[in-house]
CSV table of C-alpha atoms in Angstrom, one decimal:
chain,number,residue,atom,x,y,z
A,1,UNK,CA,-112.0,-96.6,-56.6
A,2,UNK,CA,-111.3,-92.9,-57.0
A,3,UNK,CA,-115.0,-92.0,-57.4
A,4,UNK,CA,-115.8,-94.1,-54.3
A,5,UNK,CA,-113.2,-92.3,-52.2
A,6,UNK,CA,-114.4,-88.9,-53.4
A,7,UNK,CA,-118.1,-89.9,-52.9
A,8,UNK,CA,-118.9,-89.2,-56.5
A,9,UNK,CA,-121.6,-91.1,-58.5
A,10,UNK,CA,-120.6,-92.7,-61.8
A,11,UNK,CA,-122.5,-92.6,-65.1
A,12,UNK,CA,-121.6,-94.8,-68.1
A,13,UNK,CA,-123.0,-93.9,-71.6
A,14,UNK,CA,-120.4,-95.3,-74.1
A,15,UNK,CA,-119.0,-98.4,-72.7
A,16,UNK,CA,-117.7,-101.9,-72.1
A,17,UNK,CA,-116.8,-103.3,-75.5
A,18,UNK,CA,-115.1,-102.6,-78.8
A,19,UNK,CA,-115.3,-99.1,-80.1
A,20,UNK,CA,-115.7,-99.9,-83.8
A,21,UNK,CA,-117.5,-103.1,-84.6
A,22,UNK,CA,-119.0,-103.4,-88.1
A,23,UNK,CA,-122.6,-104.5,-88.4
A,24,UNK,CA,-122.4,-106.7,-91.4
A,25,UNK,CA,-125.3,-109.1,-92.3
A,26,UNK,CA,-125.2,-112.2,-90.1
A,27,UNK,CA,-122.2,-111.0,-88.1
A,28,UNK,CA,-121.8,-112.8,-84.8
A,29,UNK,CA,-122.1,-110.3,-81.9
A,30,UNK,CA,-121.3,-112.8,-79.2
A,31,UNK,CA,-117.9,-111.4,-78.3
A,32,UNK,CA,-119.3,-107.8,-78.0
A,33,UNK,CA,-122.3,-109.0,-75.9
A,34,UNK,CA,-120.1,-111.0,-73.6
A,35,UNK,CA,-117.8,-108.0,-72.9
A,36,UNK,CA,-120.7,-105.7,-72.4
A,37,UNK,CA,-122.4,-108.1,-70.0
A,38,UNK,CA,-119.2,-108.3,-67.9
A,39,UNK,CA,-119.1,-104.5,-67.7
A,40,UNK,CA,-122.8,-104.1,-66.9
A,41,UNK,CA,-122.7,-106.8,-64.2
A,42,UNK,CA,-119.5,-105.4,-62.6
A,43,UNK,CA,-120.9,-101.9,-62.5
A,44,UNK,CA,-124.3,-103.0,-61.2
A,45,UNK,CA,-122.6,-104.8,-58.3
A,46,UNK,CA,-120.6,-101.9,-57.0
A,47,UNK,CA,-123.3,-99.4,-56.0
A,48,UNK,CA,-121.4,-96.4,-57.4
A,49,UNK,CA,-123.1,-96.2,-60.8
A,50,UNK,CA,-126.3,-94.2,-61.0
A,51,UNK,CA,-126.7,-94.7,-64.7
A,52,UNK,CA,-125.4,-97.7,-66.8
A,53,UNK,CA,-125.6,-98.2,-70.6
A,54,UNK,CA,-125.4,-101.7,-71.9
A,55,UNK,CA,-123.2,-101.1,-74.9
A,56,UNK,CA,-121.8,-98.6,-77.5
A,57,UNK,CA,-124.1,-100.5,-79.8
A,58,UNK,CA,-127.4,-100.3,-78.0
A,59,UNK,CA,-129.0,-98.0,-80.6
A,60,UNK,CA,-131.5,-99.7,-82.9
A,61,UNK,CA,-129.5,-99.1,-86.0
A,62,UNK,CA,-127.2,-101.9,-85.0
A,63,UNK,CA,-129.4,-104.7,-86.3
A,64,UNK,CA,-127.0,-107.5,-85.4
A,65,UNK,CA,-127.0,-106.4,-81.7
A,66,UNK,CA,-130.8,-106.1,-81.6
A,67,UNK,CA,-131.4,-109.6,-82.9
A,68,UNK,CA,-131.1,-110.8,-79.3
A,69,UNK,CA,-133.9,-109.0,-77.6
A,70,UNK,CA,-133.7,-111.4,-74.6
A,71,UNK,CA,-130.1,-110.2,-74.0
A,72,UNK,CA,-131.2,-106.6,-73.9
A,73,UNK,CA,-134.0,-107.4,-71.5
A,74,UNK,CA,-131.8,-109.5,-69.2
A,75,UNK,CA,-129.2,-106.7,-68.9
A,76,UNK,CA,-131.9,-104.1,-68.5
A,77,UNK,CA,-133.2,-106.1,-65.6
A,78,UNK,CA,-129.7,-106.3,-64.1
A,79,UNK,CA,-129.4,-102.5,-64.4
A,80,UNK,CA,-132.9,-101.9,-62.9
A,81,UNK,CA,-132.2,-104.2,-60.0
A,82,UNK,CA,-128.8,-102.7,-59.2
A,83,UNK,CA,-128.2,-101.0,-55.9
A,84,UNK,CA,-127.1,-97.4,-55.5
A,85,UNK,CA,-125.2,-96.5,-52.3
A,86,UNK,CA,-127.3,-94.6,-49.9
A,87,UNK,CA,-124.4,-92.2,-49.3
A,88,UNK,CA,-124.6,-91.1,-52.9
A,89,UNK,CA,-128.4,-90.4,-52.8
A,90,UNK,CA,-128.4,-88.8,-49.4
A,91,UNK,CA,-125.1,-86.9,-49.7
A,92,UNK,CA,-124.1,-83.7,-51.5
A,93,UNK,CA,-125.3,-84.9,-54.8
A,94,UNK,CA,-128.9,-85.5,-53.8
A,95,UNK,CA,-130.4,-82.7,-55.9
A,96,UNK,CA,-128.6,-83.9,-59.0
A,97,UNK,CA,-129.4,-87.5,-58.5
A,98,UNK,CA,-133.1,-86.9,-57.7
A,99,UNK,CA,-133.4,-85.5,-61.2
A,100,UNK,CA,-132.7,-89.0,-62.6
A,101,UNK,CA,-135.9,-91.1,-63.0
A,102,UNK,CA,-134.3,-94.3,-61.8
A,103,UNK,CA,-133.1,-92.7,-58.5
A,104,UNK,CA,-136.4,-90.9,-57.9
A,105,UNK,CA,-138.4,-94.1,-58.1
A,106,UNK,CA,-139.2,-95.3,-54.6
A,107,UNK,CA,-138.6,-98.9,-55.6
A,108,UNK,CA,-134.9,-98.2,-56.4
A,109,UNK,CA,-132.8,-100.3,-54.0
A,110,UNK,CA,-130.3,-98.4,-51.8
A,111,UNK,CA,-127.4,-99.9,-49.9
A,112,UNK,CA,-125.7,-98.4,-46.8
């Protein structure tokens, strides 16, 4: 809410779930993926985020998290289809945001 009132874009890089989850063999990652999906979908629906990460554990060394490639693809689609508020792209942060590939692409949806 504060970023929206200030007209500032948001970026999330380390996010949404548990901070320290051990990647033991055959560990069930469902709780982490569920929390991360809630965060990604919430951020994607607001229009204030110009960059969204799926999880603290999106690096390939987390084998348990990467067993579910379909989950990663689905959330990547949510992120790519998210809308960025037009006021962020056309406002005082235009130069900064236009350096970001996702914003530069002409196909990136904008909302008013």
